C-alpha positions as protocol buffer text, in pm:
chain_id: "A"
residue {
  index: 1
  type: UNK
  ca { x: 0 y: 0 z: 0 }
}
residue {
  index: 2
  type: UNK
  ca { x: 118 y: 349 z: -74 }
}
residue {
  index: 3
  type: UNK
  ca { x: 2 y: 632 z: 144 }
}
residue {
  index: 4
  type: UNK
  ca { x: 24 y: 976 z: -11 }
}
residue {
  index: 5
  type: UNK
  ca { x: 51 y: 1251 z: 251 }
}
residue {
  index: 6
  type: UNK
  ca { x: 156 y: 1607 z: 332 }
}
residue {
  index: 7
  type: UNK
  ca { x: 7 y: 1791 z: 34 }
}
residue {
  index: 8
  type: UNK
  ca { x: -294 y: 1934 z: 212 }
}
residue {
  index: 9
  type: UNK
  ca { x: -152 y: 1950 z: 562 }
}
residue {
  index: 10
  type: UNK
  ca { x: 80 y: 2245 z: 500 }
}
residue {
  index: 11
  type: UNK
  ca { x: 304 y: 2372 z: 776 }
}
residue {
  index: 12
  type: UNK
  ca { x: 265 y: 2231 z: 1125 }
}
residue {
  index: 13
  type: UNK
  ca { x: 424 y: 2343 z: 1449 }
}
residue {
  index: 14
  type: UNK
  ca { x: 725 y: 2114 z: 1411 }
}
residue {
  index: 15
  type: UNK
  ca { x: 609 y: 1880 z: 1684 }
}
residue {
  index: 16
  type: UNK
  ca { x: 468 y: 1535 z: 1630 }
}
residue {
  index: 17
  type: UNK
  ca { x: 213 y: 1601 z: 1903 }
}
residue {
  index: 18
  type: UNK
  ca { x: -66 y: 1750 z: 1698 }
}
residue {
  index: 19
  type: UNK
  ca { x: -393 y: 1601 z: 1575 }
}
residue {
  index: 20
  type: UNK
  ca { x: -287 y: 1544 z: 1213 }
}
residue {
  index: 21
  type: UNK
  ca { x: 26 y: 1350 z: 1308 }
}
residue {
  index: 22
  type: UNK
  ca { x: -159 y: 1151 z: 1573 }
}
residue {
  index: 23
  type: UNK
  ca { x: -428 y: 1056 z: 1322 }
}
residue {
  index: 24
  type: UNK
  ca { x: -158 y: 961 z: 1074 }
}
residue {
  index: 25
  type: UNK
  ca { x: 13 y: 744 z: 1334 }
}
residue {
  index: 26
  type: UNK
  ca { x: -315 y: 563 z: 1405 }
}
residue {
  index: 27
  type: UNK
  ca { x: -354 y: 499 z: 1032 }
}
residue {
  index: 28
  type: UNK
  ca { x: 0 y: 360 z: 1006 }
}
residue {
  index: 29
  type: UNK
  ca { x: -51 y: 135 z: 1307 }
}
residue {
  index: 30
  type: UNK
  ca { x: -377 y: 3 z: 1159 }
}
residue {
  index: 31
  type: UNK
  ca { x: -209 y: -70 z: 823 }
}
residue {
  index: 32
  type: UNK
  ca { x: 83 y: -244 z: 992 }
}
residue {
  index: 33
  type: UNK
  ca { x: -153 y: -468 z: 1190 }
}
residue {
  index: 34
  type: UNK
  ca { x: -343 y: -604 z: 887 }
}
residue {
  index: 35
  type: UNK
  ca { x: -341 y: -984 z: 892 }
}
residue {
  index: 36
  type: UNK
  ca { x: -185 y: -1009 z: 546 }
}
residue {
  index: 37
  type: UNK
  ca { x: 101 y: -772 z: 654 }
}
residue {
  index: 38
  type: UNK
  ca { x: 101 y: -549 z: 345 }
}
residue {
  index: 39
  type: UNK
  ca { x: 413 y: -361 z: 247 }
}
residue {
  index: 40
  type: UNK
  ca { x: 348 y: 2 z: 337 }
}
residue {
  index: 41
  type: UNK
  ca { x: 525 y: 293 z: 165 }
}
residue {
  index: 42
  type: UNK
  ca { x: 484 y: 660 z: 254 }
}
residue {
  index: 43
  type: UNK
  ca { x: 484 y: 891 z: -48 }
}
residue {
  index: 44
  type: UNK
  ca { x: 523 y: 1251 z: 59 }
}
residue {
  index: 45
  type: UNK
  ca { x: 408 y: 1521 z: -179 }
}
residue {
  index: 46
  type: UNK
  ca { x: 453 y: 1895 z: -177 }
}
residue {
  index: 47
  type: UNK
  ca { x: 215 y: 2188 z: -226 }
}
residue {
  index: 48
  type: UNK
  ca { x: 321 y: 2488 z: -432 }
}
residue {
  index: 49
  type: UNK
  ca { x: 244 y: 2733 z: -153 }
}
residue {
  index: 50
  type: UNK
  ca { x: 588 y: 2658 z: -7 }
}
residue {
  index: 51
  type: UNK
  ca { x: 731 y: 2882 z: -276 }
}
residue {
  index: 52
  type: UNK
  ca { x: 457 y: 3143 z: -267 }
}
residue {
  index: 53
  type: UNK
  ca { x: 475 y: 3172 z: 112 }
}
residue {
  index: 54
  type: UNK
  ca { x: 854 y: 3132 z: 130 }
}
residue {
  index: 55
  type: UNK
  ca { x: 824 y: 2826 z: 353 }
}
residue {
  index: 56
  type: UNK
  ca { x: 1166 y: 2673 z: 421 }
}
residue {
  index: 57
  type: UNK
  ca { x: 1264 y: 2319 z: 328 }
}
residue {
  index: 58
  type: UNK
  ca { x: 1243 y: 2193 z: 687 }
}
residue {
  index: 59
  type: UNK
  ca { x: 898 y: 2341 z: 760 }
}
residue {
  index: 60
  type: UNK
  ca { x: 674 y: 2119 z: 549 }
}
residue {
  index: 61
  type: UNK
  ca { x: 442 y: 1859 z: 701 }
}
residue {
  index: 62
  type: UNK
  ca { x: 658 y: 1590 z: 546 }
}
residue {
  index: 63
  type: UNK
  ca { x: 908 y: 1594 z: 829 }
}
residue {
  index: 64
  type: UNK
  ca { x: 651 y: 1517 z: 1097 }
}
residue {
  index: 65
  type: UNK
  ca { x: 517 y: 1223 z: 895 }
}
residue {
  index: 66
  type: UNK
  ca { x: 869 y: 1116 z: 801 }
}
residue {
  index: 67
  type: UNK
  ca { x: 964 y: 1082 z: 1166 }
}
residue {
  index: 68
  type: UNK
  ca { x: 683 y: 830 z: 1205 }
}
residue {
  index: 69
  type: UNK
  ca { x: 791 y: 645 z: 890 }
}
residue {
  index: 70
  type: UNK
  ca { x: 1141 y: 617 z: 1033 }
}
residue {
  index: 71
  type: UNK
  ca { x: 1013 y: 509 z: 1375 }
}
residue {
  index: 72
  type: UNK
  ca { x: 797 y: 231 z: 1228 }
}
residue {
  index: 73
  type: UNK
  ca { x: 1058 y: 127 z: 968 }
}
residue {
  index: 74
  type: UNK
  ca { x: 845 y: 225 z: 670 }
}
residue {
  index: 75
  type: UNK
  ca { x: 1007 y: 335 z: 341 }
}
residue {
  index: 76
  type: UNK
  ca { x: 960 y: 707 z: 283 }
}
residue {
  index: 77
  type: UNK
  ca { x: 962 y: 860 z: -65 }
}
residue {
  index: 78
  type: UNK
  ca { x: 1000 y: 1238 z: -79 }
}
residue {
  index: 79
  type: UNK
  ca { x: 873 y: 1440 z: -374 }
}
residue {
  index: 80
  type: UNK
  ca { x: 1002 y: 1749 z: -192 }
}
residue {
  index: 81
  type: UNK
  ca { x: 1357 y: 1611 z: -182 }
}
residue {
  index: 82
  type: UNK
  ca { x: 1337 y: 1520 z: -550 }
}
residue {
  index: 83
  type: UNK
  ca { x: 1218 y: 1854 z: -690 }
}
residue {
  index: 84
  type: UNK
  ca { x: 1309 y: 2118 z: -429 }
}
residue {
  index: 85
  type: UNK
  ca { x: 1613 y: 2283 z: -587 }
}
residue {
  index: 86
  type: UNK
  ca { x: 1479 y: 2271 z: -942 }
}
residue {
  index: 87
  type: UNK
  ca { x: 1140 y: 2395 z: -821 }
}
residue {
  index: 88
  type: UNK
  ca { x: 1286 y: 2700 z: -645 }
}
residue {
  index: 89
  type: UNK
  ca { x: 1508 y: 2790 z: -940 }
}
residue {
  index: 90
  type: UNK
  ca { x: 1232 y: 2727 z: -1198 }
}
residue {
  index: 91
  type: UNK
  ca { x: 1452 y: 2472 z: -1373 }
}
residue {
  index: 92
  type: UNK
  ca { x: 1286 y: 2329 z: -1683 }
}
residue {
  index: 93
  type: UNK
  ca { x: 1094 y: 2013 z: -1591 }
}
residue {
  index: 94
  type: UNK
  ca { x: 1073 y: 2114 z: -1225 }
}
residue {
  index: 95
  type: UNK
  ca { x: 897 y: 2452 z: -1234 }
}
residue {
  index: 96
  type: UNK
  ca { x: 557 y: 2502 z: -1076 }
}
residue {
  index: 97
  type: UNK
  ca { x: 390 y: 2493 z: -1419 }
}
residue {
  index: 98
  type: UNK
  ca { x: 570 y: 2171 z: -1513 }
}
residue {
  index: 99
  type: UNK
  ca { x: 495 y: 1980 z: -1195 }
}
residue {
  index: 100
  type: UNK
  ca { x: 160 y: 2116 z: -1066 }
}
residue {
  index: 101
  type: UNK
  ca { x: -174 y: 2193 z: -1226 }
}
residue {
  index: 102
  type: UNK
  ca { x: -213 y: 2570 z: -1215 }
}
residue {
  index: 103
  type: UNK
  ca { x: -586 y: 2543 z: -1139 }
}
residue {
  index: 104
  type: UNK
  ca { x: -535 y: 2411 z: -787 }
}
residue {
  index: 105
  type: UNK
  ca { x: -155 y: 2416 z: -734 }
}
residue {
  index: 106
  type: UNK
  ca { x: -175 y: 2100 z: -521 }
}
residue {
  index: 107
  type: UNK
  ca { x: -214 y: 1813 z: -764 }
}
residue {
  index: 108
  type: UNK
  ca { x: 60 y: 1688 z: -992 }
}
residue {
  index: 109
  type: UNK
  ca { x: 59 y: 1714 z: -1368 }
}
residue {
  index: 110
  type: UNK
  ca { x: 150 y: 1407 z: -1575 }
}
residue {
  index: 111
  type: UNK
  ca { x: 515 y: 1511 z: -1527 }
}
residue {
  index: 112
  type: UNK
  ca { x: 466 y: 1525 z: -1150 }
}
residue {
  index: 113
  type: UNK
  ca { x: 300 y: 1183 z: -1156 }
}
residue {
  index: 114
  type: UNK
  ca { x: 590 y: 1047 z: -1362 }
}
residue {
  index: 115
  type: UNK
  ca { x: 835 y: 1168 z: -1099 }
}
residue {
  index: 116
  type: UNK
  ca { x: 629 y: 999 z: -826 }
}
residue {
  index: 117
  type: UNK
  ca { x: 613 y: 676 z: -1028 }
}
residue {
  index: 118
  type: UNK
  ca { x: 988 y: 691 z: -1089 }
}
residue {
  index: 119
  type: UNK
  ca { x: 1048 y: 715 z: -713 }
}
residue {
  index: 120
  type: UNK
  ca { x: 826 y: 410 z: -650 }
}
residue {
  index: 121
  type: UNK
  ca { x: 992 y: 207 z: -927 }
}
residue {
  index: 122
  type: UNK
  ca { x: 1335 y: 300 z: -793 }
}
residue {
  index: 123
  type: UNK
  ca { x: 1235 y: 181 z: -444 }
}
residue {
  index: 124
  type: UNK
  ca { x: 1109 y: -151 z: -584 }
}
residue {
  index: 125
  type: UNK
  ca { x: 1427 y: -198 z: -789 }
}
residue {
  index: 126
  type: UNK
  ca { x: 1652 y: -115 z: -494 }
}
residue {
  index: 127
  type: UNK
  ca { x: 1455 y: -347 z: -265 }
}
residue {
  index: 128
  type: UNK
  ca { x: 1494 y: -627 z: -519 }
}
residue {
  index: 129
  type: UNK
  ca { x: 1870 y: -572 z: -545 }
}
residue {
  index: 130
  type: UNK
  ca { x: 1900 y: -555 z: -166 }
}
residue {
  index: 131
  type: UNK
  ca { x: 1707 y: -883 z: -130 }
}
residue {
  index: 132
  type: UNK
  ca { x: 1950 y: -1052 z: -369 }
}
residue {
  index: 133
  type: UNK
  ca { x: 2258 y: -917 z: -191 }
}
residue {
  index: 134
  type: UNK
  ca { x: 2137 y: -982 z: 164 }
}
residue {
  index: 135
  type: UNK
  ca { x: 1825 y: -1199 z: 172 }
}
residue {
  index: 136
  type: UNK
  ca { x: 1628 y: -1214 z: 496 }
}
residue {
  index: 137
  type: UNK
  ca { x: 1520 y: -1549 z: 629 }
}
residue {
  index: 138
  type: UNK
  ca { x: 1153 y: -1640 z: 667 }
}
residue {
  index: 139
  type: UNK
  ca { x: 1186 y: -1629 z: 1047 }
}
residue {
  index: 140
  type: UNK
  ca { x: 1312 y: -1268 z: 1036 }
}
residue {
  index: 141
  type: UNK
  ca { x: 1032 y: -1165 z: 801 }
}
residue {
  index: 142
  type: UNK
  ca { x: 766 y: -1328 z: 1022 }
}
residue {
  index: 143
  type: UNK
  ca { x: 905 y: -1162 z: 1333 }
}
residue {
  index: 144
  type: UNK
  ca { x: 916 y: -821 z: 1165 }
}
residue {
  index: 145
  type: UNK
  ca { x: 561 y: -857 z: 1030 }
}
residue {
  index: 146
  type: UNK
  ca { x: 423 y: -958 z: 1369 }
}
residue {
  index: 147
  type: UNK
  ca { x: 561 y: -662 z: 1564 }
}
residue {
  index: 148
  type: UNK
  ca { x: 411 y: -317 z: 1571 }
}
residue {
  index: 149
  type: UNK
  ca { x: 602 y: -80 z: 1793 }
}
residue {
  index: 150
  type: UNK
  ca { x: 429 y: 111 z: 2071 }
}
residue {
  index: 151
  type: UNK
  ca { x: 284 y: 454 z: 1989 }
}
residue {
  index: 152
  type: UNK
  ca { x: 542 y: 722 z: 1927 }
}
residue {
  index: 153
  type: UNK
  ca { x: 323 y: 1024 z: 1996 }
}
residue {
  index: 154
  type: UNK
  ca { x: 291 y: 1138 z: 2355 }
}
residue {
  index: 155
  type: UNK
  ca { x: -87 y: 1155 z: 2338 }
}
residue {
  index: 156
  type: UNK
  ca { x: -117 y: 797 z: 2214 }
}
residue {
  index: 157
  type: UNK
  ca { x: -442 y: 717 z: 2042 }
}
residue {
  index: 158
  type: UNK
  ca { x: -618 y: 1048 z: 2111 }
}
residue {
  index: 159
  type: UNK
  ca { x: -676 y: 1291 z: 1829 }
}
residue {
  index: 160
  type: UNK
  ca { x: -909 y: 1373 z: 1547 }
}
residue {
  index: 161
  type: UNK
  ca { x: -998 y: 1201 z: 1224 }
}
residue {
  index: 162
  type: UNK
  ca { x: -807 y: 1274 z: 906 }
}
residue {
  index: 163
  type: UNK
  ca { x: -900 y: 1231 z: 542 }
}
residue {
  index: 164
  type: UNK
  ca { x: -689 y: 967 z: 373 }
}
residue {
  index: 165
  type: UNK
  ca { x: -606 y: 859 z: 20 }
}
residue {
  index: 166
  type: UNK
  ca { x: -487 y: 500 z: -5 }
}
residue {
  index: 167
  type: UNK
  ca { x: -360 y: 372 z: -335 }
}
residue {
  index: 168
  type: UNK
  ca { x: -277 y: 10 z: -394 }
}
residue {
  index: 169
  type: UNK
  ca { x: 64 y: -29 z: -552 }
}
residue {
  index: 170
  type: UNK
  ca { x: 1 y: -392 z: -642 }
}
Protein backbone atom coordinates (compact mmCIF):
# COMPACT_ATOMS: atom_id res chain seq x y z
CA UNK A 1 0.00 0.00 0.00
CA UNK A 2 1.18 3.49 -0.74
CA UNK A 3 0.02 6.32 1.44
CA UNK A 4 0.24 9.76 -0.11
CA UNK A 5 0.51 12.51 2.51
CA UNK A 6 1.56 16.07 3.32
CA UNK A 7 0.07 17.91 0.34
CA UNK A 8 -2.94 19.34 2.12
CA UNK A 9 -1.52 19.50 5.62
CA UNK A 10 0.80 22.45 5.00
CA UNK A 11 3.04 23.72 7.76
CA UNK A 12 2.65 22.31 11.25
CA UNK A 13 4.24 23.43 14.49
CA UNK A 14 7.25 21.14 14.11
CA UNK A 15 6.09 18.80 16.84
CA UNK A 16 4.68 15.35 16.30
CA UNK A 17 2.13 16.01 19.03
CA UNK A 18 -0.66 17.50 16.98
CA UNK A 19 -3.93 16.01 15.75
CA UNK A 20 -2.87 15.44 12.13
CA UNK A 21 0.26 13.50 13.08
CA UNK A 22 -1.59 11.51 15.73
CA UNK A 23 -4.28 10.56 13.22
CA UNK A 24 -1.58 9.61 10.74
CA UNK A 25 0.13 7.44 13.34
CA UNK A 26 -3.15 5.63 14.05
CA UNK A 27 -3.54 4.99 10.32
CA UNK A 28 0.00 3.60 10.06
CA UNK A 29 -0.51 1.35 13.07
CA UNK A 30 -3.77 0.03 11.59
CA UNK A 31 -2.09 -0.70 8.23
CA UNK A 32 0.83 -2.44 9.92
CA UNK A 33 -1.53 -4.68 11.90
CA UNK A 34 -3.43 -6.04 8.87
CA UNK A 35 -3.41 -9.84 8.92
CA UNK A 36 -1.85 -10.09 5.46
CA UNK A 37 1.01 -7.72 6.54
CA UNK A 38 1.01 -5.49 3.45
CA UNK A 39 4.13 -3.61 2.47
CA UNK A 40 3.48 0.02 3.37
CA UNK A 41 5.25 2.93 1.65
CA UNK A 42 4.84 6.60 2.54
CA UNK A 43 4.84 8.91 -0.48
CA UNK A 44 5.23 12.51 0.59
CA UNK A 45 4.08 15.21 -1.79
CA UNK A 46 4.53 18.95 -1.77
CA UNK A 47 2.15 21.88 -2.26
CA UNK A 48 3.21 24.88 -4.32
CA UNK A 49 2.44 27.33 -1.53
CA UNK A 50 5.88 26.58 -0.07
CA UNK A 51 7.31 28.82 -2.76
CA UNK A 52 4.57 31.43 -2.67
CA UNK A 53 4.75 31.72 1.12
CA UNK A 54 8.54 31.32 1.30
CA UNK A 55 8.24 28.26 3.53
CA UNK A 56 11.66 26.73 4.21
CA UNK A 57 12.64 23.19 3.28
CA UNK A 58 12.43 21.93 6.87
CA UNK A 59 8.98 23.41 7.60
CA UNK A 60 6.74 21.19 5.49
CA UNK A 61 4.42 18.59 7.01
CA UNK A 62 6.58 15.90 5.46
CA UNK A 63 9.08 15.94 8.29
CA UNK A 64 6.51 15.17 10.97
CA UNK A 65 5.17 12.23 8.95
CA UNK A 66 8.69 11.16 8.01
CA UNK A 67 9.64 10.82 11.66
CA UNK A 68 6.83 8.30 12.05
CA UNK A 69 7.91 6.45 8.90
CA UNK A 70 11.41 6.17 10.33
CA UNK A 71 10.13 5.09 13.75
CA UNK A 72 7.97 2.31 12.28
CA UNK A 73 10.58 1.27 9.68
CA UNK A 74 8.45 2.25 6.70
CA UNK A 75 10.07 3.35 3.41
CA UNK A 76 9.60 7.07 2.83
CA UNK A 77 9.62 8.60 -0.65
CA UNK A 78 10.00 12.38 -0.79
CA UNK A 79 8.73 14.40 -3.74
CA UNK A 80 10.02 17.49 -1.92
CA UNK A 81 13.57 16.11 -1.82
CA UNK A 82 13.37 15.20 -5.50
CA UNK A 83 12.18 18.54 -6.90
CA UNK A 84 13.09 21.18 -4.29
CA UNK A 85 16.13 22.83 -5.87
CA UNK A 86 14.79 22.71 -9.42
CA UNK A 87 11.40 23.95 -8.21
CA UNK A 88 12.86 27.00 -6.45
CA UNK A 89 15.08 27.90 -9.40
CA UNK A 90 12.32 27.27 -11.98
CA UNK A 91 14.52 24.72 -13.73
CA UNK A 92 12.86 23.29 -16.83
CA UNK A 93 10.94 20.13 -15.91
CA UNK A 94 10.73 21.14 -12.25
CA UNK A 95 8.97 24.52 -12.34
CA UNK A 96 5.57 25.02 -10.76
CA UNK A 97 3.90 24.93 -14.19
CA UNK A 98 5.70 21.71 -15.13
CA UNK A 99 4.95 19.80 -11.95
CA UNK A 100 1.60 21.16 -10.66
CA UNK A 101 -1.74 21.93 -12.26
CA UNK A 102 -2.13 25.70 -12.15
CA UNK A 103 -5.86 25.43 -11.39
CA UNK A 104 -5.35 24.11 -7.87
CA UNK A 105 -1.55 24.16 -7.34
CA UNK A 106 -1.75 21.00 -5.21
CA UNK A 107 -2.14 18.13 -7.64
CA UNK A 108 0.60 16.88 -9.92
CA UNK A 109 0.59 17.14 -13.68
CA UNK A 110 1.50 14.07 -15.75
CA UNK A 111 5.15 15.11 -15.27
CA UNK A 112 4.66 15.25 -11.50
CA UNK A 113 3.00 11.83 -11.56
CA UNK A 114 5.90 10.47 -13.62
CA UNK A 115 8.35 11.68 -10.99
CA UNK A 116 6.29 9.99 -8.26
CA UNK A 117 6.13 6.76 -10.28
CA UNK A 118 9.88 6.91 -10.89
CA UNK A 119 10.48 7.15 -7.13
CA UNK A 120 8.26 4.10 -6.50
CA UNK A 121 9.92 2.07 -9.27
CA UNK A 122 13.35 3.00 -7.93
CA UNK A 123 12.35 1.81 -4.44
CA UNK A 124 11.09 -1.51 -5.84
CA UNK A 125 14.27 -1.98 -7.89
CA UNK A 126 16.52 -1.15 -4.94
CA UNK A 127 14.55 -3.47 -2.65
CA UNK A 128 14.94 -6.27 -5.19
CA UNK A 129 18.70 -5.72 -5.45
CA UNK A 130 19.00 -5.55 -1.66
CA UNK A 131 17.07 -8.83 -1.30
CA UNK A 132 19.50 -10.52 -3.69
CA UNK A 133 22.58 -9.17 -1.91
CA UNK A 134 21.37 -9.82 1.64
CA UNK A 135 18.25 -11.99 1.72
CA UNK A 136 16.28 -12.14 4.96
CA UNK A 137 15.20 -15.49 6.29
CA UNK A 138 11.53 -16.40 6.67
CA UNK A 139 11.86 -16.29 10.47
CA UNK A 140 13.12 -12.68 10.36
CA UNK A 141 10.32 -11.65 8.01
CA UNK A 142 7.66 -13.28 10.22
CA UNK A 143 9.05 -11.62 13.33
CA UNK A 144 9.16 -8.21 11.65
CA UNK A 145 5.61 -8.57 10.30
CA UNK A 146 4.23 -9.58 13.69
CA UNK A 147 5.61 -6.62 15.64
CA UNK A 148 4.11 -3.17 15.71
CA UNK A 149 6.02 -0.80 17.93
CA UNK A 150 4.29 1.11 20.71
CA UNK A 151 2.84 4.54 19.89
CA UNK A 152 5.42 7.22 19.27
CA UNK A 153 3.23 10.24 19.96
CA UNK A 154 2.91 11.38 23.55
CA UNK A 155 -0.87 11.55 23.38
CA UNK A 156 -1.17 7.97 22.14
CA UNK A 157 -4.42 7.17 20.42
CA UNK A 158 -6.18 10.48 21.11
CA UNK A 159 -6.76 12.91 18.29
CA UNK A 160 -9.09 13.73 15.47
CA UNK A 161 -9.98 12.01 12.24
CA UNK A 162 -8.07 12.74 9.06
CA UNK A 163 -9.00 12.31 5.42
CA UNK A 164 -6.89 9.67 3.73
CA UNK A 165 -6.06 8.59 0.20
CA UNK A 166 -4.87 5.00 -0.05
CA UNK A 167 -3.60 3.72 -3.35
CA UNK A 168 -2.77 0.10 -3.94
CA UNK A 169 0.64 -0.29 -5.52
CA UNK A 170 0.01 -3.92 -6.42
